[in-house]
PDB file of C-alpha atoms and ligand atoms in Angstrom:
ATOM      1  CA  MET C   1       6.900  -0.072 -20.064  1.00 90.00           C
ATOM      2  CA  ILE C   2       3.831  -0.623 -17.923  1.00 94.00           C
ATOM      3  CA  GLU C   3       1.855  -3.914 -18.386  1.00 96.00           C
ATOM      4  CA  ILE C   4      -1.508  -4.475 -16.681  1.00 97.00           C
ATOM      5  CA  ARG C   5      -3.204  -7.864 -17.174  1.00 97.00           C
ATOM      6  CA  ASP C   6      -6.599  -8.904 -15.779  1.00 98.00           C
ATOM      7  CA  LEU C   7      -6.315  -6.396 -12.938  1.00 98.00           C
ATOM      8  CA  ARG C   8      -9.203  -6.880 -10.404  1.00 98.00           C
ATOM      9  CA  LYS C   9      -9.967  -4.892  -7.174  1.00 97.00           C
ATOM     10  CA  SER C  10     -12.899  -4.697  -4.932  1.00 97.00           C
ATOM     11  CA  TYR C  11     -13.863  -2.445  -2.214  1.00 96.00           C
ATOM     12  CA  GLY C  12     -15.897  -4.342   0.635  1.00 94.00           C
ATOM     13  CA  GLY C  13     -17.050  -7.053  -1.755  1.00 93.00           C
ATOM     14  CA  THR C  14     -18.092  -4.592  -4.527  1.00 96.00           C
ATOM     15  CA  PRO C  15     -15.767  -4.838  -7.679  1.00 97.00           C
ATOM     16  CA  VAL C  16     -14.403  -1.616  -8.939  1.00 98.00           C
ATOM     17  CA  LEU C  17     -11.786  -3.026 -11.458  1.00 98.00           C
ATOM     18  CA  LYS C  18     -13.122  -5.922 -13.288  1.00 98.00           C
ATOM     19  CA  GLY C  19     -10.423  -7.214 -15.192  1.00 97.00           C
ATOM     20  CA  VAL C  20      -8.341  -4.418 -16.622  1.00 97.00           C
ATOM     21  CA  ASP C  21      -5.920  -4.939 -19.452  1.00 96.00           C
ATOM     22  CA  LEU C  22      -3.652  -1.928 -20.482  1.00 96.00           C
ATOM     23  CA  THR C  23      -0.082  -1.509 -21.859  1.00 95.00           C
ATOM     24  CA  ILE C  24       1.753   1.847 -21.667  1.00 95.00           C
ATOM     25  CA  HIS C  25       4.935   1.986 -23.825  1.00 94.00           C
ATOM     26  CA  ASP C  26       7.940   3.869 -23.178  1.00 93.00           C
ATOM     27  CA  GLY C  27       7.832   7.454 -24.183  1.00 95.00           C
ATOM     28  CA  GLU C  28       4.217   7.652 -25.148  1.00 96.00           C
ATOM     29  CA  ILE C  29       1.377   9.973 -23.907  1.00 97.00           C
ATOM     30  CA  HIS C  30      -1.451   7.753 -23.121  1.00 97.00           C
ATOM     31  CA  GLY C  31      -4.874   9.141 -22.093  1.00 96.00           C
ATOM     32  CA  ILE C  32      -7.152   7.091 -19.855  1.00 96.00           C
ATOM     33  CA  ILE C  33     -10.671   8.511 -20.136  1.00 95.00           C
ATOM     34  CA  GLY C  34     -13.727   7.681 -18.154  1.00 93.00           C
ATOM     35  CA  LEU C  35     -16.746   9.024 -16.263  1.00 92.00           C
ATOM     36  CA  SER C  36     -16.513   9.621 -12.543  1.00 90.00           C
ATOM     37  CA  GLY C  37     -16.694   6.429 -10.542  1.00 93.00           C
ATOM     38  CA  ALA C  38     -15.383   4.315 -13.529  1.00 95.00           C
ATOM     39  CA  GLY C  39     -12.315   3.318 -11.510  1.00 95.00           C
ATOM     40  CA  LYS C  40      -9.698   5.717 -12.761  1.00 93.00           C
ATOM     41  CA  SER C  41      -8.175   6.516  -9.394  1.00 90.00           C
ATOM     42  CA  THR C  42      -8.201   3.082  -8.087  1.00 93.00           C
ATOM     43  CA  LEU C  43      -6.280   1.920 -11.144  1.00 94.00           C
ATOM     44  CA  LEU C  44      -3.768   4.565 -10.727  1.00 91.00           C
ATOM     45  CA  LYS C  45      -3.228   3.691  -7.027  1.00 89.00           C
ATOM     46  CA  CYS C  46      -2.689  -0.010  -7.982  1.00 92.00           C
ATOM     47  CA  LEU C  47      -0.324   1.179 -10.436  1.00 90.00           C
ATOM     48  CA  ASN C  48       1.892   3.113  -7.880  1.00 84.00           C
ATOM     49  CA  GLY C  49       1.357   0.573  -5.220  1.00 84.00           C
ATOM     50  CA  MET C  50      -0.803   2.872  -2.968  1.00 83.00           C
ATOM     51  CA  GLU C  51      -3.658   0.180  -3.067  1.00 89.00           C
ATOM     52  CA  PRO C  52      -3.125  -3.643  -3.089  1.00 91.00           C
ATOM     53  CA  TYR C  53      -5.044  -5.366  -5.684  1.00 95.00           C
ATOM     54  CA  ASP C  54      -6.948  -8.695  -5.525  1.00 96.00           C
ATOM     55  CA  SER C  55      -5.672 -10.471  -8.635  1.00 96.00           C
ATOM     56  CA  GLY C  56      -4.038 -10.005 -12.019  1.00 97.00           C
ATOM     57  CA  SER C  57      -0.718  -8.544 -12.825  1.00 96.00           C
ATOM     58  CA  VAL C  58       0.680  -4.907 -12.748  1.00 95.00           C
ATOM     59  CA  LYS C  59       4.170  -4.773 -14.131  1.00 94.00           C
ATOM     60  CA  VAL C  60       6.271  -1.615 -14.168  1.00 90.00           C
ATOM     61  CA  GLU C  61       9.488  -1.927 -15.939  1.00 86.00           C
ATOM     62  CA  GLY C  62       9.222  -5.715 -15.577  1.00 87.00           C
ATOM     63  CA  THR C  63       8.566  -5.858 -11.836  1.00 86.00           C
ATOM     64  CA  GLU C  64       5.355  -6.886 -10.506  1.00 90.00           C
ATOM     65  CA  VAL C  65       3.984  -3.875  -8.230  1.00 88.00           C
ATOM     66  CA  SER C  66       2.764  -6.358  -5.510  1.00 84.00           C
ATOM     67  CA  GLU C  67       6.107  -8.111  -5.267  1.00 83.00           C
ATOM     68  CA  ARG C  68       8.496  -5.240  -5.284  1.00 74.00           C
ATOM     69  CA  GLY C  69       9.278  -5.933  -1.702  1.00 67.00           C
ATOM     70  CA  THR C  70      10.649  -3.475   0.695  1.00 63.00           C
ATOM     71  CA  GLY C  71      13.681  -1.319   1.124  1.00 66.00           C
ATOM     72  CA  ARG C  72      15.864  -0.439  -1.860  1.00 63.00           C
ATOM     73  CA  GLN C  73      13.730  -2.046  -4.566  1.00 61.00           C
ATOM     74  CA  ALA C  74      10.687  -0.378  -3.443  1.00 65.00           C
ATOM     75  CA  ARG C  75      12.169   2.852  -3.069  1.00 66.00           C
ATOM     76  CA  ALA C  76      13.798   2.575  -6.602  1.00 66.00           C
ATOM     77  CA  PHE C  77      10.442   1.755  -7.927  1.00 66.00           C
ATOM     78  CA  LYS C  78       8.803   4.728  -6.534  1.00 71.00           C
ATOM     79  CA  ARG C  79      11.155   6.874  -8.201  1.00 79.00           C
ATOM     80  CA  ASP C  80      10.201   5.606 -11.643  1.00 83.00           C
ATOM     81  CA  ILE C  81       6.638   7.198 -11.497  1.00 87.00           C
ATOM     82  CA  GLY C  82       6.126  10.848 -10.757  1.00 88.00           C
ATOM     83  CA  LEU C  83       2.711  11.859  -9.603  1.00 87.00           C
ATOM     84  CA  ILE C  84       0.776  15.121 -10.510  1.00 89.00           C
ATOM     85  CA  PHE C  85      -2.836  15.463  -8.996  1.00 81.00           C
ATOM     86  CA  GLN C  86      -5.734  17.816  -9.329  1.00 76.00           C
ATOM     87  CA  GLY C  87      -5.324  19.496  -6.070  1.00 70.00           C
ATOM     88  CA  PHE C  88      -1.625  20.074  -6.500  1.00 66.00           C
ATOM     89  CA  SER C  89      -0.722  18.772  -3.085  1.00 84.00           C
ATOM     90  CA  LEU C  90       1.742  21.487  -2.398  1.00 93.00           C
ATOM     91  CA  MET C  91       2.940  22.581   0.953  1.00 93.00           C
ATOM     92  CA  GLN C  92       1.092  26.015   1.518  1.00 93.00           C
ATOM     93  CA  ARG C  93       3.522  27.339   4.086  1.00 94.00           C
ATOM     94  CA  LYS C  94       6.692  26.516   1.966  1.00 96.00           C
ATOM     95  CA  THR C  95       8.252  28.315  -0.943  1.00 97.00           C
ATOM     96  CA  VAL C  96       8.214  27.182  -4.492  1.00 97.00           C
ATOM     97  CA  TYR C  97      11.869  26.271  -4.047  1.00 98.00           C
ATOM     98  CA  ASP C  98      11.089  24.062  -0.884  1.00 97.00           C
ATOM     99  CA  ASN C  99       8.225  22.443  -2.591  1.00 96.00           C
ATOM    100  CA  ILE C 100      10.216  21.431  -5.747  1.00 96.00           C
ATOM    101  CA  ALA C 101      13.255  20.349  -3.499  1.00 97.00           C
ATOM    102  CA  LEU C 102      10.935  18.032  -1.207  1.00 94.00           C
ATOM    103  CA  PRO C 103      11.375  14.658  -3.067  1.00 91.00           C
ATOM    104  CA  MET C 104      15.106  15.265  -3.353  1.00 93.00           C
ATOM    105  CA  ARG C 105      15.547  16.072   0.254  1.00 94.00           C
ATOM    106  CA  LEU C 106      13.758  12.873   1.356  1.00 89.00           C
ATOM    107  CA  TRP C 107      16.372  11.068  -1.022  1.00 89.00           C
ATOM    108  CA  HIS C 108      19.223  12.777   0.676  1.00 92.00           C
ATOM    109  CA  TYR C 109      20.450  14.477  -2.453  1.00 94.00           C
ATOM    110  CA  SER C 110      23.326  16.878  -1.804  1.00 97.00           C
ATOM    111  CA  LYS C 111      22.536  20.515  -1.328  1.00 97.00           C
ATOM    112  CA  ASP C 112      24.384  21.515  -4.444  1.00 97.00           C
ATOM    113  CA  GLU C 113      22.561  18.922  -6.495  1.00 96.00           C
ATOM    114  CA  ILE C 114      19.218  19.980  -5.067  1.00 97.00           C
ATOM    115  CA  ASP C 115      19.914  23.689  -5.788  1.00 98.00           C
ATOM    116  CA  GLY C 116      21.014  22.880  -9.452  1.00 97.00           C
ATOM    117  CA  LYS C 117      17.897  20.795 -10.156  1.00 96.00           C
ATOM    118  CA  VAL C 118      15.487  23.069  -8.477  1.00 97.00           C
ATOM    119  CA  ARG C 119      16.693  25.834 -10.649  1.00 97.00           C
ATOM    120  CA  ARG C 120      16.783  23.716 -13.824  1.00 94.00           C
ATOM    121  CA  TYR C 121      13.153  22.399 -13.514  1.00 94.00           C
ATOM    122  CA  ALA C 122      11.839  25.656 -12.268  1.00 95.00           C
ATOM    123  CA  LYS C 123      13.112  27.215 -15.554  1.00 93.00           C
ATOM    124  CA  ILE C 124      11.706  24.469 -17.680  1.00 92.00           C
ATOM    125  CA  VAL C 125       8.225  24.947 -16.203  1.00 93.00           C
ATOM    126  CA  GLY C 126       8.608  28.895 -16.513  1.00 93.00           C
ATOM    127  CA  LEU C 127       8.717  29.679 -12.737  1.00 95.00           C
ATOM    128  CA  ASP C 128      12.506  30.506 -12.240  1.00 95.00           C
ATOM    129  CA  ASP C 129      11.416  34.046 -11.045  1.00 97.00           C
ATOM    130  CA  LYS C 130       8.965  32.635  -8.343  1.00 97.00           C
ATOM    131  CA  LEU C 131      11.260  30.465  -6.276  1.00 98.00           C
ATOM    132  CA  ASP C 132      10.630  32.561  -3.124  1.00 98.00           C
ATOM    133  CA  SER C 133       6.790  32.832  -3.586  1.00 97.00           C
ATOM    134  CA  ARG C 134       4.362  30.619  -1.681  1.00 97.00           C
ATOM    135  CA  PRO C 135       1.680  28.692  -3.443  1.00 95.00           C
ATOM    136  CA  ARG C 136      -1.146  30.965  -2.593  1.00 93.00           C
ATOM    137  CA  GLU C 137       0.585  33.703  -4.179  1.00 96.00           C
ATOM    138  CA  LEU C 138       0.551  31.764  -7.543  1.00 95.00           C
ATOM    139  CA  SER C 139      -2.383  31.204  -9.934  1.00 92.00           C
ATOM    140  CA  GLY C 140      -3.666  27.697 -10.357  1.00 90.00           C
ATOM    141  CA  GLY C 141      -1.604  27.067 -13.417  1.00 92.00           C
ATOM    142  CA  GLN C 142       1.479  28.158 -11.755  1.00 94.00           C
ATOM    143  CA  GLN C 143       0.694  25.944  -8.956  1.00 94.00           C
ATOM    144  CA  GLN C 144       0.240  23.005 -11.387  1.00 92.00           C
ATOM    145  CA  ARG C 145       3.624  23.834 -12.830  1.00 93.00           C
ATOM    146  CA  VAL C 146       5.194  23.657  -9.360  1.00 95.00           C
ATOM    147  CA  ALA C 147       3.716  20.281  -9.054  1.00 94.00           C
ATOM    148  CA  ILE C 148       5.234  19.129 -12.451  1.00 94.00           C
ATOM    149  CA  ALA C 149       8.760  20.517 -11.687  1.00 94.00           C
ATOM    150  CA  ARG C 150       8.561  18.537  -8.236  1.00 95.00           C
ATOM    151  CA  ALA C 151       7.419  15.487 -10.033  1.00 92.00           C
ATOM    152  CA  LEU C 152      10.396  15.661 -12.565  1.00 92.00           C
ATOM    153  CA  THR C 153      13.169  16.088  -9.947  1.00 93.00           C
ATOM    154  CA  LEU C 154      13.786  12.341  -9.372  1.00 91.00           C
ATOM    155  CA  ASP C 155      14.122  11.589 -13.158  1.00 90.00           C
ATOM    156  CA  PRO C 156      11.017   9.328 -13.371  1.00 91.00           C
ATOM    157  CA  LYS C 157      10.368   7.205 -16.416  1.00 91.00           C
ATOM    158  CA  THR C 158       6.758   7.872 -16.341  1.00 93.00           C
ATOM    159  CA  ILE C 159       4.403  10.674 -14.893  1.00 93.00           C
ATOM    160  CA  LEU C 160       1.009  10.179 -13.848  1.00 92.00           C
ATOM    161  CA  CYS C 161      -1.421  13.042 -14.057  1.00 92.00           C
ATOM    162  CA  ASP C 162      -4.651  12.380 -12.217  1.00 91.00           C
ATOM    163  CA  GLU C 163      -7.184  15.046 -13.477  1.00 89.00           C
ATOM    164  CA  ALA C 164      -4.110  17.455 -13.509  1.00 88.00           C
ATOM    165  CA  THR C 165      -5.935  20.131 -15.530  1.00 89.00           C
ATOM    166  CA  SER C 166      -9.581  19.670 -14.296  1.00 87.00           C
ATOM    167  CA  ALA C 167      -9.529  22.620 -12.065  1.00 85.00           C
ATOM    168  CA  LEU C 168      -8.074  24.970 -14.491  1.00 87.00           C
ATOM    169  CA  ASP C 169      -9.586  27.244 -17.238  1.00 90.00           C
ATOM    170  CA  PRO C 170      -9.297  26.262 -20.935  1.00 90.00           C
ATOM    171  CA  LYS C 171      -6.364  28.601 -21.660  1.00 90.00           C
ATOM    172  CA  THR C 172      -4.376  27.345 -18.617  1.00 91.00           C
ATOM    173  CA  THR C 173      -5.164  23.958 -19.477  1.00 92.00           C
ATOM    174  CA  ALA C 174      -3.799  24.467 -22.986  1.00 92.00           C
ATOM    175  CA  SER C 175      -0.536  25.764 -21.427  1.00 91.00           C
ATOM    176  CA  ILE C 176      -0.146  22.918 -19.077  1.00 92.00           C
ATOM    177  CA  LEU C 177      -0.790  20.314 -21.788  1.00 93.00           C
ATOM    178  CA  THR C 178       1.837  22.061 -24.008  1.00 94.00           C
ATOM    179  CA  LEU C 179       4.401  21.902 -21.144  1.00 93.00           C
ATOM    180  CA  LEU C 180       3.642  18.291 -20.769  1.00 94.00           C
ATOM    181  CA  ARG C 181       4.202  17.620 -24.398  1.00 95.00           C
ATOM    182  CA  GLU C 182       7.325  19.536 -24.307  1.00 94.00           C
ATOM    183  CA  ILE C 183       8.775  17.448 -21.484  1.00 94.00           C
ATOM    184  CA  ASN C 184       7.645  14.331 -23.228  1.00 95.00           C
ATOM    185  CA  GLU C 185       9.319  15.220 -26.433  1.00 95.00           C
ATOM    186  CA  GLN C 186      12.467  16.444 -25.040  1.00 93.00           C
ATOM    187  CA  SER C 187      12.964  13.923 -22.222  1.00 92.00           C
ATOM    188  CA  GLY C 188      11.101  10.732 -23.420  1.00 94.00           C
ATOM    189  CA  ILE C 189       9.286  10.559 -20.223  1.00 95.00           C
ATOM    190  CA  ALA C 190       6.050   8.680 -20.723  1.00 95.00           C
ATOM    191  CA  VAL C 191       2.898  10.531 -19.601  1.00 96.00           C
ATOM    192  CA  ILE C 192      -0.293   8.903 -18.270  1.00 95.00           C
ATOM    193  CA  LEU C 193      -3.058  11.471 -18.417  1.00 94.00           C
ATOM    194  CA  VAL C 194      -6.181  10.355 -16.424  1.00 94.00           C
ATOM    195  CA  THR C 195      -9.177  12.625 -17.178  1.00 92.00           C
ATOM    196  CA  HIS C 196     -12.880  12.842 -17.846  1.00 90.00           C
ATOM    197  CA  GLN C 197     -12.242  15.604 -20.418  1.00 89.00           C
ATOM    198  CA  MET C 198     -12.209  14.275 -24.071  1.00 89.00           C
ATOM    199  CA  GLU C 199     -10.564  17.523 -25.195  1.00 89.00           C
ATOM    200  CA  VAL C 200      -7.671  17.100 -23.117  1.00 91.00           C
ATOM    201  CA  VAL C 201      -7.053  13.575 -24.721  1.00 92.00           C
ATOM    202  CA  LYS C 202      -7.511  14.844 -28.154  1.00 91.00           C
ATOM    203  CA  ARG C 203      -5.104  17.565 -27.605  1.00 90.00           C
ATOM    204  CA  ILE C 204      -1.888  15.764 -26.476  1.00 93.00           C
ATOM    205  CA  CYS C 205      -2.464  11.951 -26.477  1.00 95.00           C
ATOM    206  CA  GLN C 206      -1.155   9.520 -29.096  1.00 93.00           C
ATOM    207  CA  ASN C 207      -3.028   6.673 -27.598  1.00 96.00           C
ATOM    208  CA  VAL C 208      -6.138   6.324 -25.435  1.00 96.00           C
ATOM    209  CA  SER C 209      -7.956   3.707 -23.359  1.00 96.00           C
ATOM    210  CA  VAL C 210     -11.482   4.180 -22.257  1.00 96.00           C
ATOM    211  CA  LEU C 211     -12.308   2.941 -18.754  1.00 97.00           C
ATOM    212  CA  GLU C 212     -15.942   1.951 -18.423  1.00 96.00           C
ATOM    213  CA  ASP C 213     -17.364   0.459 -15.123  1.00 96.00           C
ATOM    214  CA  GLY C 214     -14.065  -1.057 -14.265  1.00 97.00           C
ATOM    215  CA  ARG C 215     -13.203  -2.400 -17.601  1.00 97.00           C
ATOM    216  CA  ILE C 216     -11.161  -1.159 -20.747  1.00 97.00           C
ATOM    217  CA  THR C 217     -13.697  -1.078 -23.483  1.00 96.00           C
ATOM    218  CA  ALA C 218     -11.529   0.500 -26.083  1.00 94.00           C
ATOM    219  CA  SER C 219      -7.802   1.141 -26.667  1.00 95.00           C
ATOM    220  CA  GLY C 220      -5.708   2.424 -29.454  1.00 94.00           C
ATOM    221  CA  SER C 221      -4.745   5.512 -31.220  1.00 94.00           C
ATOM    222  CA  VAL C 222      -6.744   8.539 -30.358  1.00 91.00           C
ATOM    223  CA  GLN C 223      -8.115   8.664 -34.003  1.00 89.00           C
ATOM    224  CA  ASP C 224      -9.208   4.950 -34.018  1.00 89.00           C
ATOM    225  CA  VAL C 225     -10.864   4.957 -30.643  1.00 90.00           C
ATOM    226  CA  PHE C 226     -12.748   8.189 -31.208  1.00 84.00           C
ATOM    227  CA  VAL C 227     -13.666   7.419 -34.812  1.00 74.00           C
ATOM    228  CA  HIS C 228     -15.393   4.206 -33.837  1.00 58.00           C
ATOM    229  CA  HIS C 229     -17.067   5.554 -30.663  1.00 55.00           C
TER     230      HIS C 229
HETATM  231  P1  ADP B   1     -12.924   7.517 -10.698  1.00 72.07           P
HETATM  232  O1  ADP B   1     -11.563   7.964 -10.346  1.00 72.07           O
HETATM  233  O2  ADP B   1     -13.025   6.934 -12.176  1.00 72.07           O
HETATM  234  O3  ADP B   1     -13.789   8.565 -10.392  1.00 72.07           O
HETATM  235  P2  ADP B   1     -12.641   5.752  -8.426  1.00 72.07           P
HETATM  236  O4  ADP B   1     -11.491   4.762  -8.722  1.00 72.07           O
HETATM  237  O5  ADP B   1     -12.341   6.951  -7.658  1.00 72.07           O
HETATM  238  O6  ADP B   1     -13.116   6.275  -9.760  1.00 72.07           O
HETATM  239  O7  ADP B   1     -13.831   4.979  -7.732  1.00 72.07           O
HETATM  240  C1  ADP B   1     -14.464   3.929  -8.359  1.00 72.07           C
HETATM  241  C2  ADP B   1     -15.443   3.367  -7.393  1.00 72.07           C
HETATM  242  O8  ADP B   1     -14.846   2.743  -6.259  1.00 72.07           O
HETATM  243  C3  ADP B   1     -16.422   4.209  -6.885  1.00 72.07           C
HETATM  244  O9  ADP B   1     -17.842   3.742  -6.914  1.00 72.07           O
HETATM  245  C4  ADP B   1     -15.991   4.645  -5.590  1.00 72.07           C
HETATM  246  O10 ADP B   1     -17.034   5.095  -4.763  1.00 72.07           O
HETATM  247  C5  ADP B   1     -15.446   3.226  -5.180  1.00 72.07           C
HETATM  248  N1  ADP B   1     -14.008   3.663  -4.241  1.00 72.07           N
HETATM  249  C6  ADP B   1     -12.940   4.292  -4.576  1.00 72.07           C
HETATM  250  N2  ADP B   1     -12.139   4.244  -3.569  1.00 72.07           N
HETATM  251  C7  ADP B   1     -12.654   3.396  -2.538  1.00 72.07           C
HETATM  252  C8  ADP B   1     -12.396   3.217  -1.173  1.00 72.07           C
HETATM  253  N3  ADP B   1     -11.197   3.550  -0.803  1.00 72.07           N
HETATM  254  N4  ADP B   1     -13.390   2.521  -0.467  1.00 72.07           N
HETATM  255  C9  ADP B   1     -14.511   1.977  -1.003  1.00 72.07           C
HETATM  256  N5  ADP B   1     -14.856   2.290  -2.150  1.00 72.07           N
HETATM  257  C10 ADP B   1     -14.113   3.094  -2.971  1.00 72.07           C
HETATM  258  P1  ADP B   2     -11.404  11.320  -7.608  1.00 72.07           P
HETATM  259  O1  ADP B   2     -12.175  12.551  -8.168  1.00 72.07           O
HETATM  260  O2  ADP B   2     -10.119  11.385  -7.714  1.00 72.07           O
HETATM  261  O3  ADP B   2     -12.118  10.032  -8.137  1.00 72.07           O
HETATM  262  P2  ADP B   2     -12.977  10.809  -5.313  1.00 72.07           P
HETATM  263  O4  ADP B   2     -13.582  12.128  -4.742  1.00 72.07           O
HETATM  264  O5  ADP B   2     -13.718   9.744  -5.805  1.00 72.07           O
HETATM  265  O6  ADP B   2     -11.818  11.298  -5.968  1.00 72.07           O
HETATM  266  O7  ADP B   2     -12.236   9.999  -3.956  1.00 72.07           O
HETATM  267  C1  ADP B   2     -11.415  10.786  -3.127  1.00 72.07           C
HETATM  268  C2  ADP B   2     -10.738   9.588  -2.159  1.00 72.07           C
HETATM  269  O8  ADP B   2     -11.782   9.061  -1.386  1.00 72.07           O
HETATM  270  C3  ADP B   2      -9.968   8.591  -2.824  1.00 72.07           C
HETATM  271  O9  ADP B   2      -8.813   8.460  -2.051  1.00 72.07           O
HETATM  272  C4  ADP B   2     -10.910   7.538  -2.978  1.00 72.07           C
HETATM  273  O10 ADP B   2     -10.061   6.237  -2.912  1.00 72.07           O
HETATM  274  C5  ADP B   2     -11.749   7.598  -1.751  1.00 72.07           C
HETATM  275  N1  ADP B   2     -13.066   7.104  -1.890  1.00 72.07           N
HETATM  276  C6  ADP B   2     -13.769   7.385  -2.853  1.00 72.07           C
HETATM  277  N2  ADP B   2     -14.977   6.757  -2.724  1.00 72.07           N
HETATM  278  C7  ADP B   2     -14.881   6.222  -1.472  1.00 72.07           C
HETATM  279  C8  ADP B   2     -15.885   5.442  -0.836  1.00 72.07           C
HETATM  280  N3  ADP B   2     -17.002   5.043  -1.273  1.00 72.07           N
HETATM  281  N4  ADP B   2     -15.380   4.918   0.419  1.00 72.07           N
HETATM  282  C9  ADP B   2     -14.447   5.170   0.927  1.00 72.07           C
HETATM  283  N5  ADP B   2     -13.388   5.991   0.092  1.00 72.07           N
HETATM  284  C10 ADP B   2     -13.616   6.310  -0.968  1.00 72.07           C
END
């Protein structure tokens, strides 16, 4: 569970997050929708510890992000959240296999464990026949599947998707969203989907929060929020 209370963050005196309240329950698919500049990326960075915040509270599995310290606890925390970005952030010179294996290598998993998991997750995302390919040989949708497989390898409780489908055509977007829903249904991993695309939220999210100019202005089931707006 993720609990954000009165979160505030400024850049150079300019407030970007102006008191954000948001709860993400275990196992849900939660959309965060907002226009460009609303503060979505900043919110995600505060959530995964990439950016410090000025005040308020961000709790992931009961631990305050700003107080998670260093060493083992901080490392364990990082594993709880998998990240998927718009630009895929894959290593272009490495194979699909090596891209998926990277987080596990950083965590010193054994060779056998890495091999088993790479093959298992490649299969889940439908790329088990592409393990020796390089990212540039793959379509955008296939590259995003590599990023999804990579995000799953450390068994996160939540995956954060930041505009993960924005660069994809509608058909590929639909297939990626279906994959995310299958992963959510089969493993109970919560999915936070940050997007400016209403269709994306309507397609797979149970709940949605609207971020406008640094504040959550509506939050609830997709039906409730979109009927009243
Ligand atoms: P979104 O993801 O919704 O497009 P962002 O969180 O990226 O919004 O940005 C919100 C506002 O904060 C924008 O006005 C942006 O220019 C500003 N901003 C974001 N990151 C920084 C930064 N590192 N330094 C200064 N301003 C920033
Ligand atoms: P996004 O589409 O995810 O919002 P942006 O293009 O807004 O991405 O931002 C890209 C990167 O630049 C982010 O890391 C963001 O924090 C940073 N950034 C955005 N706006 C500013 C700004 N005004 N000054 C400095 N860094 C910024």
